[in-house]
XYZ file of C-alpha atoms in Angstrom:
291
model
C -158.320 -182.163 34.943
C -161.819 -182.285 35.399
C -161.476 -180.522 38.753
C -159.880 -177.266 36.211
C -162.431 -177.898 33.716
C -164.969 -177.430 36.268
C -163.430 -174.757 37.753
C -163.430 -172.804 34.243
C -166.987 -173.310 33.647
C -167.876 -171.851 36.850
C -165.298 -168.545 36.213
C -167.017 -168.142 32.810
C -170.708 -168.402 34.069
C -169.390 -165.787 36.931
C -168.383 -163.602 34.297
C -171.692 -163.827 32.229
C -173.359 -162.650 35.268
C -171.288 -159.744 35.996
C -172.022 -158.121 32.630
C -176.120 -158.944 33.231
C -178.047 -156.368 34.891
C -180.053 -157.259 37.549
C -183.486 -155.189 37.176
C -185.406 -154.975 40.103
C -188.935 -154.000 40.875
C -191.245 -153.702 43.684
C -195.275 -154.189 42.507
C -198.056 -153.723 45.054
C -201.322 -154.789 43.191
C -204.323 -153.269 44.181
C -207.271 -151.099 42.918
C -207.910 -147.539 42.194
C -211.296 -145.844 41.583
C -210.461 -143.586 38.600
C -211.739 -142.778 34.864
C -209.241 -144.033 32.495
C -211.087 -143.905 29.332
C -212.668 -140.219 30.211
C -216.144 -141.381 30.764
C -216.633 -144.099 33.332
C -215.291 -144.459 36.547
C -214.449 -147.817 38.544
C -211.750 -149.473 40.364
C -209.009 -150.140 38.031
C -206.681 -152.427 38.718
C -203.183 -150.765 39.595
C -199.266 -150.709 40.928
C -198.323 -149.028 43.744
C -201.231 -147.206 43.842
C -200.891 -145.857 40.218
C -202.516 -146.319 36.412
C -201.653 -147.134 33.676
C -199.163 -149.835 35.079
C -195.226 -148.354 33.608
C -193.598 -150.537 30.960
C -191.329 -152.881 31.722
C -187.859 -152.229 30.166
C -184.575 -154.730 29.967
C -181.485 -155.243 27.747
C -181.171 -158.785 26.556
C -178.956 -161.005 29.047
C -180.527 -158.669 32.251
C -182.190 -160.641 35.009
C -185.687 -159.072 35.586
C -186.768 -159.578 39.477
C -190.436 -158.498 39.898
C -191.485 -158.350 44.092
C -195.211 -158.701 44.301
C -197.467 -157.720 46.923
C -200.867 -158.710 46.313
C -203.099 -155.970 48.057
C -206.235 -157.435 46.444
C -208.698 -159.471 48.120
C -208.382 -162.225 45.653
C -205.613 -164.162 44.347
C -203.422 -162.968 41.691
C -200.636 -164.379 39.474
C -198.400 -162.646 36.864
C -197.611 -163.858 33.388
C -194.785 -163.069 31.454
C -196.262 -163.238 28.028
C -193.950 -164.447 25.662
C -190.847 -165.637 28.220
C -190.177 -169.423 27.061
C -189.858 -169.952 30.751
C -187.237 -172.965 30.390
C -186.546 -174.562 33.839
C -189.189 -172.035 35.027
C -192.557 -172.607 34.194
C -193.436 -173.538 37.571
C -193.967 -169.653 37.717
C -195.716 -169.462 34.254
C -198.236 -167.286 36.196
C -201.231 -169.412 34.874
C -202.908 -169.646 38.391
C -203.845 -173.535 39.190
C -202.298 -174.679 35.701
C -197.823 -173.643 36.754
C -198.539 -172.351 39.699
C -201.116 -171.500 42.865
C -202.097 -167.615 43.025
C -200.579 -165.275 45.216
C -202.990 -165.091 48.541
C -204.335 -161.798 48.976
C -201.798 -160.142 51.706
C -199.038 -162.252 50.647
C -195.900 -161.275 48.054
C -194.313 -163.521 45.905
C -190.784 -163.126 43.756
C -190.496 -163.812 40.084
C -187.105 -164.164 38.663
C -186.813 -163.670 34.994
C -183.714 -164.412 32.655
C -183.805 -162.957 29.464
C -180.282 -164.327 28.316
C -182.338 -166.136 25.218
C -185.110 -163.527 24.345
C -185.245 -160.367 23.247
C -188.123 -158.226 21.492
C -191.685 -157.025 22.183
C -193.627 -158.841 24.992
C -195.842 -158.010 27.815
C -196.850 -158.932 31.173
C -200.258 -159.385 32.662
C -202.268 -160.661 35.571
C -203.554 -164.226 34.699
C -206.218 -165.245 37.322
C -209.853 -164.504 36.430
C -210.469 -161.293 34.485
C -207.594 -159.141 35.943
C -206.065 -158.560 32.824
C -209.249 -157.190 31.501
C -209.665 -155.010 34.605
C -206.254 -153.143 34.130
C -203.425 -155.623 34.742
C -201.391 -155.394 31.770
C -198.381 -153.560 30.586
C -195.675 -153.875 28.106
C -192.253 -156.032 28.623
C -189.712 -154.895 26.229
C -186.258 -156.835 26.292
C -184.246 -154.935 23.832
C -181.395 -156.537 21.763
C -177.849 -156.284 22.362
C -177.540 -155.819 18.865
C -180.294 -153.648 16.786
C -181.759 -155.900 13.964
C -181.682 -152.940 11.635
C -180.794 -149.622 12.004
C -183.058 -147.158 13.601
C -183.228 -143.637 15.490
C -185.462 -143.739 17.677
C -187.721 -146.445 19.403
C -191.124 -145.711 20.639
C -194.003 -148.239 22.232
C -197.828 -147.847 21.104
C -199.901 -149.963 22.677
C -203.250 -150.503 22.732
C -205.964 -151.654 25.111
C -209.905 -152.498 24.940
C -211.790 -150.711 27.924
C -215.064 -151.773 29.581
C -217.761 -149.085 30.931
C -217.311 -151.251 34.177
C -215.380 -154.265 35.961
C -215.686 -157.240 34.282
C -217.323 -159.193 36.799
C -219.869 -156.251 36.451
C -220.096 -156.061 32.620
C -220.525 -160.068 32.731
C -223.798 -159.392 35.052
C -225.244 -156.810 32.982
C -224.628 -158.361 29.309
C -226.588 -160.901 30.859
C -229.595 -159.027 31.969
C -229.516 -157.261 28.634
C -229.423 -160.757 26.465
C -232.549 -161.461 28.146
C -233.856 -158.488 27.208
C -232.563 -158.659 23.634
C -230.813 -155.323 24.198
C -227.414 -154.935 22.566
C -224.212 -155.508 25.136
C -222.318 -152.252 26.382
C -219.773 -151.222 23.726
C -215.747 -150.897 24.605
C -213.572 -148.146 24.048
C -209.523 -147.819 23.770
C -206.957 -147.055 25.813
C -203.569 -145.747 24.225
C -200.782 -145.979 25.858
C -202.762 -146.542 29.056
C -204.805 -143.216 28.710
C -207.885 -142.459 26.894
C -207.318 -141.337 23.071
C -208.087 -138.169 23.295
C -205.485 -137.688 25.958
C -202.436 -139.637 24.774
C -199.386 -138.079 23.311
C -198.652 -137.718 19.826
C -195.457 -139.544 18.263
C -193.111 -136.548 17.251
C -191.097 -137.218 14.325
C -188.090 -135.506 13.022
C -187.566 -135.317 9.157
C -185.909 -138.202 7.453
C -185.397 -140.326 11.158
C -186.303 -143.976 11.471
C -188.057 -144.854 13.984
C -188.930 -148.294 15.203
C -192.574 -148.286 16.734
C -193.685 -151.466 18.504
C -197.172 -151.617 17.801
C -198.627 -153.556 20.852
C -202.437 -155.484 20.922
C -202.437 -156.056 24.906
C -206.555 -156.058 24.306
C -208.721 -158.862 26.154
C -210.417 -159.871 23.275
C -210.969 -156.990 20.382
C -209.047 -156.618 17.511
C -206.926 -153.907 16.353
C -206.452 -152.278 12.896
C -203.375 -150.200 12.488
C -202.799 -147.655 9.486
C -200.485 -144.911 8.995
C -201.660 -143.097 6.124
C -199.006 -141.321 3.785
C -196.151 -143.692 5.184
C -194.773 -147.098 4.713
C -194.080 -149.470 7.365
C -191.587 -151.832 7.408
C -192.573 -155.128 9.511
C -189.160 -156.189 11.500
C -190.635 -158.461 14.437
C -193.716 -160.364 14.884
C -194.512 -161.483 18.503
C -190.697 -160.807 19.785
C -189.158 -162.924 17.135
C -187.231 -161.720 14.367
C -188.809 -161.474 10.820
C -187.720 -160.950 7.282
C -188.574 -157.109 6.763
C -191.583 -157.024 4.798
C -193.635 -153.767 3.507
C -197.152 -153.416 4.735
C -199.613 -151.004 4.164
C -201.685 -151.812 7.793
C -201.779 -154.529 10.739
C -203.993 -156.168 11.865
C -203.550 -157.508 15.344
C -205.325 -159.733 17.621
C -205.126 -159.630 21.499
C -201.601 -160.140 22.512
C -200.303 -160.000 19.110
C -197.241 -157.281 18.866
C -194.998 -156.139 15.741
C -192.106 -153.701 15.245
C -192.195 -151.612 12.053
C -189.734 -149.099 10.870
C -190.593 -145.910 9.898
C -189.200 -143.135 8.163
C -190.079 -139.686 8.665
C -190.731 -137.210 5.724
C -188.527 -134.630 4.801
C -190.097 -131.883 6.202
C -192.378 -131.359 9.594
C -194.324 -128.729 7.665
C -197.674 -130.999 7.991
C -199.224 -133.229 10.725
C -200.193 -136.568 10.148
C -202.474 -139.286 11.438
C -202.279 -142.581 12.660
C -205.381 -144.606 12.458
C -206.484 -147.051 15.299
C -209.917 -149.371 14.747
C -211.043 -151.488 17.662
C -213.361 -153.974 16.476
C -214.836 -157.228 16.793
C -217.509 -159.706 14.945
C -219.227 -159.766 18.200
C -219.416 -156.389 19.392
C -222.617 -154.627 17.493
C -221.149 -150.929 15.819
C -222.703 -147.807 17.301
C -222.379 -144.819 14.975
C -220.551 -142.030 16.353
C -219.884 -143.451 19.576
C -217.588 -146.681 18.859
C -214.749 -146.886 17.865
C -213.499 -144.145 20.233
């Protein structure tokens, strides 16, 4: 009898795995000399010699297989921010806390099961300042059953961006403080690029849109507004929420909110959304910040 039950459990488990997809990615982590903000050129962290790092999309129940090669000259590690990592905390990505880093020139494979989770997560480097230098991207686990009805799904993510690498900024700021000069300011990237070159959101009349608003910043906060439109929050940090109407969002580093927005009855007019990068410890430079 016990043998039959064990065979049945194996059969059910095999069937469940059969319905899941195996999403396999190959990431070669390196640096690329490029201007991402349209003003400053320096060695941004890249994947497969390109930036921005493409967002990762899977469906709940899929298994994400992330094959990582470290082409940096220092260790690296990958953190799937928001994943529970039940029984897999040994590669949660926090270097020298839950795992050793991936040495330069070496490979490591992360296997992430999404059976018990869905929503808006993100992936980033978890060694020193690699997140700040560009090692970050959205990680979206699409629900098998939508939490509410909507016609289209858009990801809108924001990053604070320095004038130089984080290590260079630290050295420069230390000298500026000694001379009582304000520190250098930060700019903002929208969906991985300068705000002036980011793509617009295209709304069709009367359509319902799910906007996944994500702050992938290091330490700055984000204010998000859509004047003339009503926003309804449906999830926060990858967890479904009781729908709530809001007139704006304030997001700290790493926070994510999904909202539903219904387009107006006509496409005759264009509307602007407003995003402000702010933090008490960053001085405001009129005309320069925020960009």
